[in-house]
Coordinates of C-alpha atoms in Angstrom, one line a residue:
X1 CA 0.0 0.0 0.0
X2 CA 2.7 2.2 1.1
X3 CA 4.7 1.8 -2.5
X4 CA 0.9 2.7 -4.4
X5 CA 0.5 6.1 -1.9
X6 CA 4.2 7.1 -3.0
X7 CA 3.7 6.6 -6.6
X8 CA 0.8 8.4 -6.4
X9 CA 2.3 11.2 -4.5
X10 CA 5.3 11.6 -6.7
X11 CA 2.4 12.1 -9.9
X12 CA 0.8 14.5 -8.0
X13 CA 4.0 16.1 -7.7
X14 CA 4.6 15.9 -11.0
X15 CA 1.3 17.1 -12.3
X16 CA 1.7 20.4 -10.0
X17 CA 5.3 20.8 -11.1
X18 CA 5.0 20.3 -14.9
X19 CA 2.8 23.8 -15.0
X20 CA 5.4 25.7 -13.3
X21 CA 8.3 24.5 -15.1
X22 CA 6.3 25.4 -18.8
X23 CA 5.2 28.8 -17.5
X24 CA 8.6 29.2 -16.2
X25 CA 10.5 28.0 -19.9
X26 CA 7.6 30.1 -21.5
X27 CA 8.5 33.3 -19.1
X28 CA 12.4 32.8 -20.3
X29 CA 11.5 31.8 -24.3
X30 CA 9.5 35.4 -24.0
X31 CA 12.0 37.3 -22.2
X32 CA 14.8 36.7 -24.5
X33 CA 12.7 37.1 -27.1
X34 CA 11.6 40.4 -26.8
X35 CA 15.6 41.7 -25.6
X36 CA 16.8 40.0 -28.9
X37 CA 13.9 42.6 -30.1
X38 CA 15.3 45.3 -28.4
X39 CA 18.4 44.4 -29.5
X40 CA 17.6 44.5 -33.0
X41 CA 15.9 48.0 -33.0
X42 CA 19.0 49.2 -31.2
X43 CA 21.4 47.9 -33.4
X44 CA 19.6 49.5 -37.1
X45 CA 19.6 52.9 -35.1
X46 CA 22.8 52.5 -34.9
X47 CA 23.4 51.7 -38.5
X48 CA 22.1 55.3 -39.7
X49 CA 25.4 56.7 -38.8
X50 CA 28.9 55.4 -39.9
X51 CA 30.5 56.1 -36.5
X52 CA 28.2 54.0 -34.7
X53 CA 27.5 51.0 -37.7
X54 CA 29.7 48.7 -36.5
X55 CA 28.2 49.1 -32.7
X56 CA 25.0 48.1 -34.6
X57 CA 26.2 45.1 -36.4
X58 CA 27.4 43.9 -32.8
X59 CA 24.1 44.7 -31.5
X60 CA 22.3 42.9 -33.7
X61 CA 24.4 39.8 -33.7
X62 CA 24.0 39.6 -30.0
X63 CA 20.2 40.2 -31.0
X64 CA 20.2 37.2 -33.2
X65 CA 22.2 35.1 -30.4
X66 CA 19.5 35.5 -27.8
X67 CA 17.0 34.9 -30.6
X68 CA 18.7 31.1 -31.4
X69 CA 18.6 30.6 -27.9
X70 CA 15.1 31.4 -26.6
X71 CA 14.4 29.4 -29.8
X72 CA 16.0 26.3 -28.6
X73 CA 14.2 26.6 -25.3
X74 CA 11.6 25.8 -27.6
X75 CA 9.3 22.8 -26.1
X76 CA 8.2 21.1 -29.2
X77 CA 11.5 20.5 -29.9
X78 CA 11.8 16.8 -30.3
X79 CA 15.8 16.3 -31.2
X80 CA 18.1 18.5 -31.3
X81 CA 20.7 16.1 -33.6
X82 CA 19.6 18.0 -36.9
X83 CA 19.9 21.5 -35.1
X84 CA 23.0 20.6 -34.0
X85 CA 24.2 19.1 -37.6
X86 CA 23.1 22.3 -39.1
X87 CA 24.8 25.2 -36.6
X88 CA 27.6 22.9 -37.3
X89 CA 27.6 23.0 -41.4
X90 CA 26.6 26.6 -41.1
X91 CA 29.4 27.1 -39.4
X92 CA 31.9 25.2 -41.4
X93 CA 30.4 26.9 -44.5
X94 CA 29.9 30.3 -43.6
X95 CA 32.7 31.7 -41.3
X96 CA 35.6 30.8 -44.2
X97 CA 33.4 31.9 -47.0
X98 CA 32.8 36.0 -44.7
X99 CA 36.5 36.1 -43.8
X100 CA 37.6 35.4 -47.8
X101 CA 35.3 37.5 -49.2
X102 CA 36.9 41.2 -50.1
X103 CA 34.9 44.2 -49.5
X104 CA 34.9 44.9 -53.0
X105 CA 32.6 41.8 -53.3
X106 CA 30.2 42.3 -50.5
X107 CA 27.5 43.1 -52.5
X108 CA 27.0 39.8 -54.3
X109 CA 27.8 37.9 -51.1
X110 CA 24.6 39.7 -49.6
X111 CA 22.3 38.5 -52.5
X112 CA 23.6 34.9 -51.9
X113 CA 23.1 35.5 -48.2
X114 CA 19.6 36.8 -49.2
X115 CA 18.5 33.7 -51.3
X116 CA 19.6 31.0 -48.7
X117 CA 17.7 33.2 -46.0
X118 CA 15.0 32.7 -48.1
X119 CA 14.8 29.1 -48.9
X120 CA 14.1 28.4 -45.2
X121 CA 11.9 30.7 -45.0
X122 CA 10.1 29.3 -47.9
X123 CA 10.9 25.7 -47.1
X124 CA 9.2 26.6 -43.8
X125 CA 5.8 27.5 -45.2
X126 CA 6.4 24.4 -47.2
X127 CA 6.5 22.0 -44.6
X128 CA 4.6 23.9 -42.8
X129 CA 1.0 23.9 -45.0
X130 CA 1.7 20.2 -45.5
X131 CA 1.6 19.1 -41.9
X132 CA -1.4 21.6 -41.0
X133 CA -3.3 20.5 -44.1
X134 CA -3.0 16.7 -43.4
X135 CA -4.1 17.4 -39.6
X136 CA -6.9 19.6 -41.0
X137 CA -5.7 22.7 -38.8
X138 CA -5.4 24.9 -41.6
X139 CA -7.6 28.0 -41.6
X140 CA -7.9 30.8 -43.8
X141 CA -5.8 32.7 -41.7
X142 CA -3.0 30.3 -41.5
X143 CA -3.4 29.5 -45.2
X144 CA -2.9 33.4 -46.0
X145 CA 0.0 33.5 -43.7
X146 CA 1.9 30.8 -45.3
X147 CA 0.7 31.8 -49.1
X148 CA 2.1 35.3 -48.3
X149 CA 5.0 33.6 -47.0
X150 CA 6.4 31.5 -49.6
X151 CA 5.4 34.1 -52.5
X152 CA 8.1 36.6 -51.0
X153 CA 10.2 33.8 -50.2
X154 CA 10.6 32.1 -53.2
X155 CA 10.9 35.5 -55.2
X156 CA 13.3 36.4 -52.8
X157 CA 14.9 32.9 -53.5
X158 CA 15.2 33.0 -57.3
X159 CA 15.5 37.0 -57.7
X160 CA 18.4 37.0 -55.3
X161 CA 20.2 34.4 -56.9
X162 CA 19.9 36.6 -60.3
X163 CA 21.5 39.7 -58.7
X164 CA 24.4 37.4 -56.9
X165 CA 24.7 36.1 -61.1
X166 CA 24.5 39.7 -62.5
X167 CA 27.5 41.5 -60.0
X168 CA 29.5 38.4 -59.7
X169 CA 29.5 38.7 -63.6
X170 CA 28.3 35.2 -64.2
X171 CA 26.1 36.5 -66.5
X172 CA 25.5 39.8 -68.5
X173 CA 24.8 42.6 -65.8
X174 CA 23.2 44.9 -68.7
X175 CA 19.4 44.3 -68.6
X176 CA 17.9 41.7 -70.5
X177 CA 14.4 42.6 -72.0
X178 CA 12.2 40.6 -74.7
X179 CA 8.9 41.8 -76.4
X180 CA 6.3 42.1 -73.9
X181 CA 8.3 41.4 -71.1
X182 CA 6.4 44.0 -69.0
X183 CA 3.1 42.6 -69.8
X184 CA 4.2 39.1 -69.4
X185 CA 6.0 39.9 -65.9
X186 CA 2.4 41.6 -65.0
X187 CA 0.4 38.5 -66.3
X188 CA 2.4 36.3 -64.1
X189 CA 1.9 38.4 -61.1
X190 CA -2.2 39.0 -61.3
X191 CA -2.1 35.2 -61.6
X192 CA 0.0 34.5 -58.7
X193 CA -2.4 36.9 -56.7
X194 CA -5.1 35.4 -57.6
X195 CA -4.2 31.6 -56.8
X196 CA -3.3 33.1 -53.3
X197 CA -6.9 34.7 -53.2
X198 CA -8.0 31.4 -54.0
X199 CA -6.0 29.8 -51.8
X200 CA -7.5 32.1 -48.4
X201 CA -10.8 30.9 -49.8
X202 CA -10.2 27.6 -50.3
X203 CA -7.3 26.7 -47.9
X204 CA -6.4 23.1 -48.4
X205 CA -6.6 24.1 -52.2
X206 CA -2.9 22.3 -52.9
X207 CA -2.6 23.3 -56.0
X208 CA -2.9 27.1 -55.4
X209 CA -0.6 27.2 -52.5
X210 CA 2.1 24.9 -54.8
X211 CA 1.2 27.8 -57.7
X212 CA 1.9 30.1 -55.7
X213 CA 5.6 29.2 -55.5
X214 CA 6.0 28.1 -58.9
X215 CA 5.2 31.2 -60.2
X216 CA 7.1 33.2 -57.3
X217 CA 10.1 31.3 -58.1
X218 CA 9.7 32.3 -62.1
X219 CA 8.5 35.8 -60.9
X220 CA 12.3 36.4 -59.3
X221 CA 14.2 35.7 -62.3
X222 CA 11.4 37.5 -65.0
X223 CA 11.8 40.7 -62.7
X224 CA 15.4 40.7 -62.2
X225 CA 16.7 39.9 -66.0
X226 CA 15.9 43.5 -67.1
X227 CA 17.3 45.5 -64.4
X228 CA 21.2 47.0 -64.8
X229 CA 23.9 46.6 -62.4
X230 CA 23.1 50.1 -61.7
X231 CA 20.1 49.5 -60.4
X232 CA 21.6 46.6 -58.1
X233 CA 21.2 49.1 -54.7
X234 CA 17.7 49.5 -54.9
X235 CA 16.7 45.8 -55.8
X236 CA 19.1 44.4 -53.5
X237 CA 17.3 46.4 -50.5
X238 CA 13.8 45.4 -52.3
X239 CA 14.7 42.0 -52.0
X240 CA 16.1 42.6 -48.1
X241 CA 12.5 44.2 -48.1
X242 CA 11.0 40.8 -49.5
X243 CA 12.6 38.5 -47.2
X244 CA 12.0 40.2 -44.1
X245 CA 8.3 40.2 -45.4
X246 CA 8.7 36.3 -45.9
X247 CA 10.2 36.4 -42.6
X248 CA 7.2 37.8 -40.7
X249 CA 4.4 35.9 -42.0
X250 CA 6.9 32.8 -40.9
X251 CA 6.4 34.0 -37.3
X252 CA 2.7 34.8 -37.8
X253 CA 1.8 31.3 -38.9
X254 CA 4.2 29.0 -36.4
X255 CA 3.3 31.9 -33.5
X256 CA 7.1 32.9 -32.9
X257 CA 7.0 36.8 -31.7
X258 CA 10.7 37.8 -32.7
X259 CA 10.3 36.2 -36.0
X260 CA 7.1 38.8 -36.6
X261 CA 9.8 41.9 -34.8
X262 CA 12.6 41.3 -36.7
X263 CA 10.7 40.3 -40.2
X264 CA 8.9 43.8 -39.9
X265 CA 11.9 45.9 -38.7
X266 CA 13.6 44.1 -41.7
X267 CA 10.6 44.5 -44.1
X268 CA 10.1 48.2 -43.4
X269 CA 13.8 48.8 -43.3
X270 CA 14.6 47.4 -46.8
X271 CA 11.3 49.4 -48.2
X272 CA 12.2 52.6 -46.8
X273 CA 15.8 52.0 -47.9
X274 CA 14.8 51.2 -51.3
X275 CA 12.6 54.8 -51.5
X276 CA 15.8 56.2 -50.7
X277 CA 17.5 54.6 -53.4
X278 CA 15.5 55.4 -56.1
X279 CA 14.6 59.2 -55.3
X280 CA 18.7 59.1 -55.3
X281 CA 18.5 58.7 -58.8
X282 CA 15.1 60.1 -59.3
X283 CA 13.1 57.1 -60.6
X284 CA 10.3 55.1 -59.2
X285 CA 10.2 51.8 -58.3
X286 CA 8.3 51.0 -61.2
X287 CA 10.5 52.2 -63.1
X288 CA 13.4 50.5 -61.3
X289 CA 11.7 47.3 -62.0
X290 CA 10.4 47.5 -66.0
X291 CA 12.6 50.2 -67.0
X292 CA 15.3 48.5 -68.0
X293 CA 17.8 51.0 -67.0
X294 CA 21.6 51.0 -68.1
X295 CA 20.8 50.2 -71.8
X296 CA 22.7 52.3 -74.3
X297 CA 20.0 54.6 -75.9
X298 CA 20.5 54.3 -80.0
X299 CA 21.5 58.0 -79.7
X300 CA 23.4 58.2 -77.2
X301 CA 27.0 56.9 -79.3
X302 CA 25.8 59.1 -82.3
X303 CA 25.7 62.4 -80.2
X304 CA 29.2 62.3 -79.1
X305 CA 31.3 64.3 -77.1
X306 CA 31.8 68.0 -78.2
X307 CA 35.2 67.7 -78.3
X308 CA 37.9 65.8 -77.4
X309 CA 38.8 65.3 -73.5
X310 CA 42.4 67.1 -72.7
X311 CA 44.6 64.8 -70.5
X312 CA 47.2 66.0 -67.8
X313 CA 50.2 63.9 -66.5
X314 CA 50.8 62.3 -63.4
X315 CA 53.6 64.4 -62.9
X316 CA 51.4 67.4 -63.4
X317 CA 49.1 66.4 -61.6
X318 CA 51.2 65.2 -58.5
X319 CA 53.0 68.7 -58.2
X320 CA 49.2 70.3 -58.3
X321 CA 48.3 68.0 -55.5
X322 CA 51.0 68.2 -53.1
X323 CA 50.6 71.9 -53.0
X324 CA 46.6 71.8 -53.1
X325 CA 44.3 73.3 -49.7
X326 CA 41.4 71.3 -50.4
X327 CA 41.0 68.2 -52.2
X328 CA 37.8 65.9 -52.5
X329 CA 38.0 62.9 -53.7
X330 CA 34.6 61.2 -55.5
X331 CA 34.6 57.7 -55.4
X332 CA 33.2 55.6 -58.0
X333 CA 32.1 51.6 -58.6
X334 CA 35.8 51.9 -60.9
X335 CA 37.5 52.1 -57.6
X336 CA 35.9 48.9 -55.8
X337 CA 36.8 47.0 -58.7
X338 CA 40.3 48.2 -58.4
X339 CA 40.3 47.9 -55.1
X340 CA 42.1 51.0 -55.1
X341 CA 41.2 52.4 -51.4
X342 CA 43.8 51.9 -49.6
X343 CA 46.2 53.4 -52.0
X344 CA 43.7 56.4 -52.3
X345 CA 44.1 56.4 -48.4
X346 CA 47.6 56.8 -49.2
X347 CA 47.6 59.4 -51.3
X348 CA 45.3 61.5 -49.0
X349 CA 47.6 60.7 -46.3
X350 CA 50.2 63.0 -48.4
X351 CA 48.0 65.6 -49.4
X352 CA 47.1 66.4 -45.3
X353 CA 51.2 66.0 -44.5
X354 CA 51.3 68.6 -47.1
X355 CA 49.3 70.7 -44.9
X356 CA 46.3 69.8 -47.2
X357 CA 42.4 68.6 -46.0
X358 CA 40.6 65.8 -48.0
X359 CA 37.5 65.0 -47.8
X360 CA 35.5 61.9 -49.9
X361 CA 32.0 63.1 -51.4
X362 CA 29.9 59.3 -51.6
X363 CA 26.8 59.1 -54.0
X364 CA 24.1 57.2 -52.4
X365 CA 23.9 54.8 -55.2
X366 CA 27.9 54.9 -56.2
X367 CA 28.7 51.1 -55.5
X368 CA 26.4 47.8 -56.0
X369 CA 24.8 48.2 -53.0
X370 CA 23.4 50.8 -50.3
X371 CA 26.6 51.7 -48.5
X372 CA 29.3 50.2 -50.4
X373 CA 31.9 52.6 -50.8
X374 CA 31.6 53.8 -47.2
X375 CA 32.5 50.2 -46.0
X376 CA 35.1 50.0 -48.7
X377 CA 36.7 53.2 -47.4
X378 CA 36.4 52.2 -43.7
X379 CA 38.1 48.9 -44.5
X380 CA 40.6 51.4 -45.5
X381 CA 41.2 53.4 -42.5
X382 CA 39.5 56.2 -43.6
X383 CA 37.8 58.6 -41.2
X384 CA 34.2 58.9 -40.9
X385 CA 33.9 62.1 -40.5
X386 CA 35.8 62.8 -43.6
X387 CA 32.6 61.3 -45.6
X388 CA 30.0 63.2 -47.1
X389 CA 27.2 61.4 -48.1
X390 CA 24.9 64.1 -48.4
X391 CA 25.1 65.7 -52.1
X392 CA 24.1 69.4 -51.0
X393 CA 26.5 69.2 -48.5
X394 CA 29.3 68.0 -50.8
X395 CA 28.6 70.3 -54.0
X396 CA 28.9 73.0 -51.0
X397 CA 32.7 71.6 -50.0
X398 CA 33.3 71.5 -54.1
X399 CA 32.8 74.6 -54.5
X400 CA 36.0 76.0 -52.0
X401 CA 38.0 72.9 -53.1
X402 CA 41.3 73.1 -55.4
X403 CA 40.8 70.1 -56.8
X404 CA 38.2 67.2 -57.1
X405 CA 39.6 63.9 -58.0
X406 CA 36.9 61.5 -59.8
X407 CA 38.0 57.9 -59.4
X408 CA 36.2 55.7 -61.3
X409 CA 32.9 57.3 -61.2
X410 CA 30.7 58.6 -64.5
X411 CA 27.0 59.4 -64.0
X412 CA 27.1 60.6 -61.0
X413 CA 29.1 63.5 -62.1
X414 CA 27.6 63.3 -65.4
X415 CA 25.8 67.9 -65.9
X416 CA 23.4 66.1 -68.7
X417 CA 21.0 64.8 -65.7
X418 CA 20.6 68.5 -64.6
X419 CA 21.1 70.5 -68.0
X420 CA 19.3 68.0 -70.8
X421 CA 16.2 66.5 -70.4
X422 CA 16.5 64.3 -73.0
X423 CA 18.9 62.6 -70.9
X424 CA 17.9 59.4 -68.9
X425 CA 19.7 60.6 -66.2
X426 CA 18.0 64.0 -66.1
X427 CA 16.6 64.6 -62.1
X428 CA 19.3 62.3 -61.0
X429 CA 20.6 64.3 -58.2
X430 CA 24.4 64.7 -58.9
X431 CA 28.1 66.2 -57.8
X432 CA 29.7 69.2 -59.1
X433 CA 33.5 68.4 -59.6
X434 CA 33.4 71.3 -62.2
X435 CA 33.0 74.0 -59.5
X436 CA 36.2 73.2 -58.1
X437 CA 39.3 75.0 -59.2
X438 CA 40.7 72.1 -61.4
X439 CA 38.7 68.2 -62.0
X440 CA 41.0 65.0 -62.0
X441 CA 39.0 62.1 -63.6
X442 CA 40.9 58.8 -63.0
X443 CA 39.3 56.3 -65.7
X444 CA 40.0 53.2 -67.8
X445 CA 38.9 54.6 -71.0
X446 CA 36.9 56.6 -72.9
X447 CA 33.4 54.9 -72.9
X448 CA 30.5 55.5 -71.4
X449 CA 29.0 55.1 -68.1
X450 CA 26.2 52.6 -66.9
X451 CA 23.3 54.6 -68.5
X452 CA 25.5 54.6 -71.9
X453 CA 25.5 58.2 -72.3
X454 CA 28.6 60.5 -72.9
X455 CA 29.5 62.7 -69.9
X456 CA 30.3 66.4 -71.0
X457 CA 32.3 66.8 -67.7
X458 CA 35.4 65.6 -69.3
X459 CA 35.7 68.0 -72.2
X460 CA 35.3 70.8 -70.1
X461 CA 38.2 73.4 -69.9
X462 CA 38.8 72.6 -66.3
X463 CA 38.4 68.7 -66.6
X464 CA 41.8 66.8 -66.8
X465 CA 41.9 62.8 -67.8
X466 CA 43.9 60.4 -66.3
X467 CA 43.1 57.3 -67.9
X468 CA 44.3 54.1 -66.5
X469 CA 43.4 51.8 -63.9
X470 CA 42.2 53.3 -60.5
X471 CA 44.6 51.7 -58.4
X472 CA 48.1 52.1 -60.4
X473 CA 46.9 55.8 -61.6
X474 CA 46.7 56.2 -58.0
X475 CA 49.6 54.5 -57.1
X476 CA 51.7 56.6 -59.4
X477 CA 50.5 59.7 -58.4
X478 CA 51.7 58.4 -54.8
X479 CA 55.1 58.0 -55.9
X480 CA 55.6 60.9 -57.6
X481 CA 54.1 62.9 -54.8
X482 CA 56.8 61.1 -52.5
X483 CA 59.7 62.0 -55.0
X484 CA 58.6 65.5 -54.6
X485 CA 58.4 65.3 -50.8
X486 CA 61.9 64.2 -51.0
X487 CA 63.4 66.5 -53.4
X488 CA 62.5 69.1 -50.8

């Protein structure tokens, strides 16, 4: 009798405990969840300014730590072998692959990041309307969730992977357009909507939900083939903007509240970035998407340049700059390829021994992505506060400055977009290297820039051509700067 009594007494115990102890793992799953959230929020304030970024990044990553963690607290967590298999492939795979990777290629290796994001996020949905439609839990609710889910997610997917293709050079970065692209890219869309309509309707519908990301996986590569490598800032953001969508309506339809934070936070983030981006260059984000910017207009070779663009030594130019007050230097995509930043550290390093100040004017959509050529600088040891990323702000400095030194940069310095409105760049907001004393354009050749027009900068009287690539123009303009130092 005595052994039956303790039995039962220890399930009593057990029964009273069992409560406690889920209300307690629930307390700590919720807790860390919502400082991973504040973490998050924390860490993009601290991305809007270039002093604080890397605090941000930090922030964020200790965000996403306590994130993993109050996730595998997790309950319903049966095993965690395959968890563990995966944090340890991840691992394998991913830190080698971020320490190899050179600045100068960051932005392709944040569209890869971006597709593999997705696929869970879309193999989530996946899985998840499978199990909920053979246990006949799904709802409309759930059902719109997961639709919703795996339409930006596979987009995200298949779109991403273009853009990784396009600025890795793996295939053709000019846009790639076809008669009635537009209408057919449209077509696919209203159908894609309307199978996920169908799908809310009629929720254990398969073959709308398994339409759905058929045509969103399609829908990624249809809308990426005709946008340029010039438009790779805004539609990289877009498609940070997508996944962070995909990432939200994850958390809304497996009920995980940091998944619904930080899919938002990223979702409205990306968005907002992206408006930025295109009012940068003064299009919409229609146009972005079907205008098929960056190919040569049939004109645009036939025009030609006035006249031809006058050239200036490196000698010539290094006496000019180791006697020059003011020097700003603008940065173009040229430079990232040439990886030419720390040698243009270098050089600025002379100029300021020569009693000189240099400061760095940085378009918002110089680079393949939003923020590029800041990090590429920073990698260099440049200072912060000697970037100016504001274009009002830096056609003010140009105009007191000796000497503006393009490197590798075209449109962006390009009068047509605020003098001819023919121009595809006209209402492109732009920097004004011709109000400065003298202009220093450090470029390959003479051909056109991304939008394939001719830039009349270079055959103006005060425009000097150094052609050449960025990082041994520079480098010689270094050396003869030194021989000059030391001749003194």
């Amino acid at each position: 009798m005595l052994p039956l009594l303790q039995e039962v007494a220890a399930d009593s115990v057990a029964a009273a405990t069992e409560p406690a102890a889920s209300f307690l793992r629930d307390s700590i799953i919720q807790t860390t969840y919502l400082a991973a959230s504040v973490m998050f929020i924390l860490g993009l304030k601290s991305l809007t300014k270039p002093d604080s970024a890397r605090r941000g990044m930090q922030q964020a990553a200790i965000g996403m730590l306590l994130a993993v963690i109050g996730t595998l607290l997790n309950q319903h967590i049966v095993t965690y072998q395959w968890i563990l298999i995966g944090l340890v492939v991840g691992a394998i795979a991913g830190y080698p692959m971020a320490m190899k990777v050179p600045m100068t290629a960051m932005p392709q290796f944040i569209a890869f990041s971006h597709a593999f994001g997705a696929i869970a996020a879309t193999l989530v949905g996946v899985v998840e309307y499978r199990e909920l439609r053979a246990e006949g839990h799904l709802t409309s609710g759930l059902a719109g969730a997961l639709g919703f889910e795996v339409l930006f997610g596979a987009l995200t997917v298949t779109g991403s992977f273009m853009a990784f293709g396009k600025l890795q050079e793996l295939i053709t970065g000019r846009p790639i357009t076809f008669k009635g692209q537009n209408f057919f890219n449209i077509l696919l869309m209203a159908v894609a909507v309307g199978s996920f309509g169908f799908l809310i309707y009629q929720p254990t519908t398969a073959w709308a939900f398994y339409t759905v990301v058929g045509l969103a996986l399609f829908l990624g590569i249809s809308m990426v083939l005709p946008i340029g490598g010039g438009d790779m800032p805004v539609v990289i953001s877009l498609l940070n903007s997508y996944a962070g969508l995909a990432a939200a309506a994850t958390g809304f339809a497996i009920g995980n509240n940091v998944l619904i934070i930080a899919g938002a936070l990223e979702g409205a983030g990306g968005f907002i970035l992206s408006v930025m981006m295109s009012k940068a260059m003064n299009r919409s984000f229609g146009n972005v998407i079907f205008g098929a910017f960056g190919a040569p207009p049939a004109a645009a070779g036939a025009k030609g340049p006035a006249k031809e663009p006058k050239t200036i030594s490196t000698e010539d130019a290094a006496m000019q700059l180791a006697y020059a007050g003011s020097v700003v230097v603008i940065p173009g995509y040229g430079m990232a390829v040439a990886q030419a930043q720390h040698i243009c550290r270098e050089l600025a390093d002379l100029v300021e021994a020569n009693g000189g100040s240099v400061k760095y004017a940085i378009h918002p959509v110089a680079g393949r992505m939003p923020g590029h050529l800041n990090v590429i600088l920073a990698e260099a040891g440049i200072d912060y506060g000697a970037l100016m990323t504001d274009v009002d702000d830096a056609n003010r400095v140009l105009k007191d400055a000796d000497i503006a030194i393009i490197v590798g940069g075209n449109d962006i310095v390009n009068p047509d977009a605020e003098n001819d409105k023919s121009s595809p760049l006209f209402g492109m907001p732009i920097f004004r290297p011709w109000t400065a004393k003298v202009t220093y354009v450090i470029k390959r050749g003479k051909g056109v820039g991304f939008s394939g027009v001719e830039n009349p900068l270079f055959t103006l009287e005060s425009t000097r051509m150094i052609y050449g690539d960025a990082k041994g123009a520079l480098g010689t303009l270094v050396k003869e700067i030194k021989a000059l130092d030391e001749g003194h």
